[in-house]
Each structure stands twice: as structure tokens, then as C-alpha cells.
Amino acid sequence: MTLPKKSVLSQQMVMNMLNKAIQRAAELDIKISVAVVDDGGNLMGFIRMNGAKLIPGNIAQNKAYTAAGFGIPTGDWYERIKDKPALLHGMVHTDKMTIFSGGQPIYDGDDLIGGIGVSGGSQEQDNDCALAALNVIHM
């Protein structure tokens, strides 16, 4: 019996993603924190730009965790649950759950292999930096 092969994030991919997100933040003139987790939510890489605030570092990690945990962008959550009070109020009290933009799942084809989270700018800027980092995977 042969075990199925599993795609994983390499250290080099993680470093390239962190660098690409930071590069995009510099172009936007913002200071961010970036976190990358594997498909189990384990932190694989983290960077906080010089001058970035402290709390967004935790938020970036939570965004990465949420994106990897559900396989959807964190910014998609609010629309899905805004009209469902039990979910809206329950989900936001779930440890590490984040429902605003800046977290993206990382896929290799159909395989969910991790998540990236960015925090420090506006929701749109954070998401822009996360998407720029995802382009590293598809190069």
C-alpha cells in the first residue's frame, strides 16, 4: 500500500511569501506584520516590519490560522454570517477566529497547504499584501 503524497510549504516558499508581502507594504507605504502557517495552523514564518505596531502581529497570526482552518479568505466570513446572529456572535468568540480581510488560504491546486495573514494597514491593504504574497506560489 502506497501512502498518498502531500503538498507542503517549503521554508523557501515561506520566506519568499514574507518578503513579497513586505515589498508590497513598502510600495503602499504601510507597516505590517505577516504570518504564514501550515495546514495544521502551525506557525512557519512571521515578520513584523520596523515601525509596525504590536497588536497587529497577533492579528496577522490569527488571520493566517483562520484562513488555513477553513480554507477561505477571512474577508468572506462577515458576509456569510452577518444575518445569522448565533453564528456572528458565536464565531467571533472562537479562539483565533478572525472575520475581516487580510487572511488568505494557501492552496497547491486543490490541496489546502496553509494560510497567510497580514495586519497593520486597512483591510484592503492587508488583503492586497496577502494576495501579492500568494503570487509567489504560482510563479
C-alpha positions as protocol buffer text, in pm:
chain_id: "A"
residue {
  index: 1
  type: MET
  ca { x: 0 y: 0 z: 0 }
}
residue {
  index: 2
  type: THR
  ca { x: 137 y: 339 z: -101 }
}
residue {
  index: 3
  type: LEU
  ca { x: 69 y: 645 z: 109 }
}
residue {
  index: 4
  type: PRO
  ca { x: -69 y: 946 z: -75 }
}
residue {
  index: 5
  type: LYS
  ca { x: 169 y: 1235 z: -139 }
}
residue {
  index: 6
  type: LYS
  ca { x: 101 y: 1559 z: 44 }
}
residue {
  index: 7
  type: SER
  ca { x: 198 y: 1907 z: -72 }
}
residue {
  index: 8
  type: VAL
  ca { x: 370 y: 2119 z: 191 }
}
residue {
  index: 9
  type: LEU
  ca { x: 507 y: 2470 z: 217 }
}
residue {
  index: 10
  type: SER
  ca { x: 884 y: 2479 z: 196 }
}
residue {
  index: 11
  type: GLN
  ca { x: 1093 y: 2716 z: 405 }
}
residue {
  index: 12
  type: GLN
  ca { x: 1198 y: 2893 z: 87 }
}
residue {
  index: 13
  type: MET
  ca { x: 836 y: 2944 z: -21 }
}
residue {
  index: 14
  type: VAL
  ca { x: 751 y: 3086 z: 321 }
}
residue {
  index: 15
  type: MET
  ca { x: 1047 y: 3325 z: 313 }
}
residue {
  index: 16
  type: ASN
  ca { x: 957 y: 3436 z: -39 }
}
residue {
  index: 17
  type: MET
  ca { x: 596 y: 3500 z: 67 }
}
residue {
  index: 18
  type: LEU
  ca { x: 703 y: 3704 z: 370 }
}
residue {
  index: 19
  type: ASN
  ca { x: 939 y: 3910 z: 155 }
}
residue {
  index: 20
  type: LYS
  ca { x: 677 y: 3969 z: -116 }
}
residue {
  index: 21
  type: ALA
  ca { x: 419 y: 4087 z: 140 }
}
residue {
  index: 22
  type: ILE
  ca { x: 675 y: 4325 z: 294 }
}
residue {
  index: 23
  type: GLN
  ca { x: 771 y: 4453 z: -51 }
}
residue {
  index: 24
  type: ARG
  ca { x: 407 y: 4527 z: -132 }
}
residue {
  index: 25
  type: ALA
  ca { x: 359 y: 4702 z: 204 }
}
residue {
  index: 26
  type: ALA
  ca { x: 658 y: 4925 z: 130 }
}
residue {
  index: 27
  type: GLU
  ca { x: 500 y: 5018 z: -205 }
}
residue {
  index: 28
  type: LEU
  ca { x: 179 y: 5107 z: -18 }
}
residue {
  index: 29
  type: ASP
  ca { x: 381 y: 5297 z: 247 }
}
residue {
  index: 30
  type: ILE
  ca { x: 240 y: 5095 z: 537 }
}
residue {
  index: 31
  type: LYS
  ca { x: 398 y: 4896 z: 821 }
}
residue {
  index: 32
  type: ILE
  ca { x: 264 y: 4542 z: 858 }
}
residue {
  index: 33
  type: SER
  ca { x: 310 y: 4210 z: 1030 }
}
residue {
  index: 34
  type: VAL
  ca { x: 288 y: 3891 z: 823 }
}
residue {
  index: 35
  type: ALA
  ca { x: 235 y: 3533 z: 939 }
}
residue {
  index: 36
  type: VAL
  ca { x: 236 y: 3208 z: 744 }
}
residue {
  index: 37
  type: VAL
  ca { x: 102 y: 2882 z: 890 }
}
residue {
  index: 38
  type: ASP
  ca { x: 90 y: 2528 z: 756 }
}
residue {
  index: 39
  type: ASP
  ca { x: -231 y: 2331 z: 706 }
}
residue {
  index: 40
  type: GLY
  ca { x: -234 y: 2243 z: 1077 }
}
residue {
  index: 41
  type: GLY
  ca { x: -219 y: 2608 z: 1182 }
}
residue {
  index: 42
  type: ASN
  ca { x: 143 y: 2579 z: 1296 }
}
residue {
  index: 43
  type: LEU
  ca { x: 343 y: 2898 z: 1254 }
}
residue {
  index: 44
  type: MET
  ca { x: 603 y: 2857 z: 979 }
}
residue {
  index: 45
  type: GLY
  ca { x: 711 y: 3218 z: 937 }
}
residue {
  index: 46
  type: PHE
  ca { x: 647 y: 3559 z: 1087 }
}
residue {
  index: 47
  type: ILE
  ca { x: 786 y: 3906 z: 1036 }
}
residue {
  index: 48
  type: ARG
  ca { x: 699 y: 4246 z: 1181 }
}
residue {
  index: 49
  type: MET
  ca { x: 828 y: 4542 z: 985 }
}
residue {
  index: 50
  type: ASN
  ca { x: 1028 y: 4804 z: 1171 }
}
residue {
  index: 51
  type: GLY
  ca { x: 777 y: 5055 z: 1298 }
}
residue {
  index: 52
  type: ALA
  ca { x: 478 y: 4818 z: 1280 }
}
residue {
  index: 53
  type: LYS
  ca { x: 251 y: 4815 z: 1584 }
}
residue {
  index: 54
  type: LEU
  ca { x: 249 y: 4526 z: 1834 }
}
residue {
  index: 55
  type: ILE
  ca { x: -116 y: 4411 z: 1830 }
}
residue {
  index: 56
  type: PRO
  ca { x: -136 y: 4359 z: 1450 }
}
residue {
  index: 57
  type: GLY
  ca { x: 130 y: 4089 z: 1495 }
}
residue {
  index: 58
  type: ASN
  ca { x: -121 y: 3876 z: 1684 }
}
residue {
  index: 59
  type: ILE
  ca { x: -397 y: 3963 z: 1441 }
}
residue {
  index: 60
  type: ALA
  ca { x: -184 y: 3855 z: 1144 }
}
residue {
  index: 61
  type: GLN
  ca { x: -126 y: 3517 z: 1307 }
}
residue {
  index: 62
  type: ASN
  ca { x: -498 y: 3479 z: 1378 }
}
residue {
  index: 63
  type: LYS
  ca { x: -585 y: 3567 z: 1019 }
}
residue {
  index: 64
  type: ALA
  ca { x: -341 y: 3304 z: 889 }
}
residue {
  index: 65
  type: TYR
  ca { x: -483 y: 3045 z: 1131 }
}
residue {
  index: 66
  type: THR
  ca { x: -844 y: 3121 z: 1033 }
}
residue {
  index: 67
  type: ALA
  ca { x: -768 y: 3107 z: 660 }
}
residue {
  index: 68
  type: ALA
  ca { x: -589 y: 2773 z: 697 }
}
residue {
  index: 69
  type: GLY
  ca { x: -855 y: 2635 z: 929 }
}
residue {
  index: 70
  type: PHE
  ca { x: -1145 y: 2692 z: 692 }
}
residue {
  index: 71
  type: GLY
  ca { x: -979 y: 2724 z: 352 }
}
residue {
  index: 72
  type: ILE
  ca { x: -1150 y: 3053 z: 268 }
}
residue {
  index: 73
  type: PRO
  ca { x: -1034 y: 3415 z: 284 }
}
residue {
  index: 74
  type: THR
  ca { x: -1103 y: 3577 z: 621 }
}
residue {
  index: 75
  type: GLY
  ca { x: -1277 y: 3866 z: 447 }
}
residue {
  index: 76
  type: ASP
  ca { x: -1550 y: 3629 z: 323 }
}
residue {
  index: 77
  type: TRP
  ca { x: -1674 y: 3548 z: 674 }
}
residue {
  index: 78
  type: TYR
  ca { x: -1873 y: 3858 z: 758 }
}
residue {
  index: 79
  type: GLU
  ca { x: -2100 y: 3830 z: 452 }
}
residue {
  index: 80
  type: ARG
  ca { x: -2159 y: 3463 z: 532 }
}
residue {
  index: 81
  type: ILE
  ca { x: -2263 y: 3520 z: 894 }
}
residue {
  index: 82
  type: LYS
  ca { x: -2386 y: 3880 z: 924 }
}
residue {
  index: 83
  type: ASP
  ca { x: -2754 y: 3781 z: 906 }
}
residue {
  index: 84
  type: LYS
  ca { x: -2714 y: 3481 z: 1138 }
}
residue {
  index: 85
  type: PRO
  ca { x: -2688 y: 3623 z: 1491 }
}
residue {
  index: 86
  type: ALA
  ca { x: -2596 y: 3295 z: 1661 }
}
residue {
  index: 87
  type: LEU
  ca { x: -2307 y: 3239 z: 1420 }
}
residue {
  index: 88
  type: LEU
  ca { x: -2199 y: 3604 z: 1416 }
}
residue {
  index: 89
  type: HIS
  ca { x: -2180 y: 3630 z: 1793 }
}
residue {
  index: 90
  type: GLY
  ca { x: -2053 y: 3277 z: 1846 }
}
residue {
  index: 91
  type: MET
  ca { x: -1782 y: 3269 z: 1580 }
}
residue {
  index: 92
  type: VAL
  ca { x: -1616 y: 3588 z: 1691 }
}
residue {
  index: 93
  type: HIS
  ca { x: -1566 y: 3434 z: 2036 }
}
residue {
  index: 94
  type: THR
  ca { x: -1389 y: 3132 z: 1893 }
}
residue {
  index: 95
  type: ASP
  ca { x: -1019 y: 3139 z: 1980 }
}
residue {
  index: 96
  type: LYS
  ca { x: -813 y: 3289 z: 1694 }
}
residue {
  index: 97
  type: MET
  ca { x: -1118 y: 3334 z: 1467 }
}
residue {
  index: 98
  type: THR
  ca { x: -1093 y: 3648 z: 1255 }
}
residue {
  index: 99
  type: ILE
  ca { x: -1364 y: 3772 z: 1019 }
}
residue {
  index: 100
  type: PHE
  ca { x: -1204 y: 4072 z: 848 }
}
residue {
  index: 101
  type: SER
  ca { x: -982 y: 4085 z: 540 }
}
residue {
  index: 102
  type: GLY
  ca { x: -613 y: 4012 z: 527 }
}
residue {
  index: 103
  type: GLY
  ca { x: -610 y: 3633 z: 566 }
}
residue {
  index: 104
  type: GLN
  ca { x: -584 y: 3405 z: 262 }
}
residue {
  index: 105
  type: PRO
  ca { x: -572 y: 3027 z: 238 }
}
residue {
  index: 106
  type: ILE
  ca { x: -274 y: 2881 z: 55 }
}
residue {
  index: 107
  type: TYR
  ca { x: -356 y: 2611 z: -198 }
}
residue {
  index: 108
  type: ASP
  ca { x: -145 y: 2388 z: -418 }
}
residue {
  index: 109
  type: GLY
  ca { x: -406 y: 2302 z: -679 }
}
residue {
  index: 110
  type: ASP
  ca { x: -695 y: 2159 z: -476 }
}
residue {
  index: 111
  type: ASP
  ca { x: -478 y: 2088 z: -170 }
}
residue {
  index: 112
  type: LEU
  ca { x: -503 y: 2333 z: 120 }
}
residue {
  index: 113
  type: ILE
  ca { x: -145 y: 2366 z: 245 }
}
residue {
  index: 114
  type: GLY
  ca { x: -162 y: 2666 z: 478 }
}
residue {
  index: 115
  type: GLY
  ca { x: -266 y: 3024 z: 533 }
}
residue {
  index: 116
  type: ILE
  ca { x: -118 y: 3372 z: 528 }
}
residue {
  index: 117
  type: GLY
  ca { x: -228 y: 3664 z: 742 }
}
residue {
  index: 118
  type: VAL
  ca { x: -136 y: 4031 z: 712 }
}
residue {
  index: 119
  type: SER
  ca { x: -225 y: 4309 z: 954 }
}
residue {
  index: 120
  type: GLY
  ca { x: -123 y: 4670 z: 1001 }
}
residue {
  index: 121
  type: GLY
  ca { x: -291 y: 4857 z: 717 }
}
residue {
  index: 122
  type: SER
  ca { x: -655 y: 4890 z: 619 }
}
residue {
  index: 123
  type: GLN
  ca { x: -843 y: 4568 z: 544 }
}
residue {
  index: 124
  type: GLU
  ca { x: -796 y: 4634 z: 172 }
}
residue {
  index: 125
  type: GLN
  ca { x: -422 y: 4699 z: 209 }
}
residue {
  index: 126
  type: ASP
  ca { x: -373 y: 4391 z: 426 }
}
residue {
  index: 127
  type: ASN
  ca { x: -554 y: 4176 z: 172 }
}
residue {
  index: 128
  type: ASP
  ca { x: -356 y: 4332 z: -114 }
}
residue {
  index: 129
  type: CYS
  ca { x: -29 y: 4234 z: 59 }
}
residue {
  index: 130
  type: ALA
  ca { x: -154 y: 3881 z: 128 }
}
residue {
  index: 131
  type: LEU
  ca { x: -258 y: 3835 z: -236 }
}
residue {
  index: 132
  type: ALA
  ca { x: 78 y: 3967 z: -356 }
}
residue {
  index: 133
  type: ALA
  ca { x: 248 y: 3706 z: -137 }
}
residue {
  index: 134
  type: LEU
  ca { x: 31 y: 3428 z: -282 }
}
residue {
  index: 135
  type: ASN
  ca { x: 168 y: 3508 z: -626 }
}
residue {
  index: 136
  type: VAL
  ca { x: 498 y: 3354 z: -512 }
}
residue {
  index: 137
  type: ILE
  ca { x: 329 y: 3012 z: -503 }
}
residue {
  index: 138
  type: HIS
  ca { x: 213 y: 3041 z: -864 }
}
residue {
  index: 139
  type: MET
  ca { x: 542 y: 3158 z: -1016 }
}
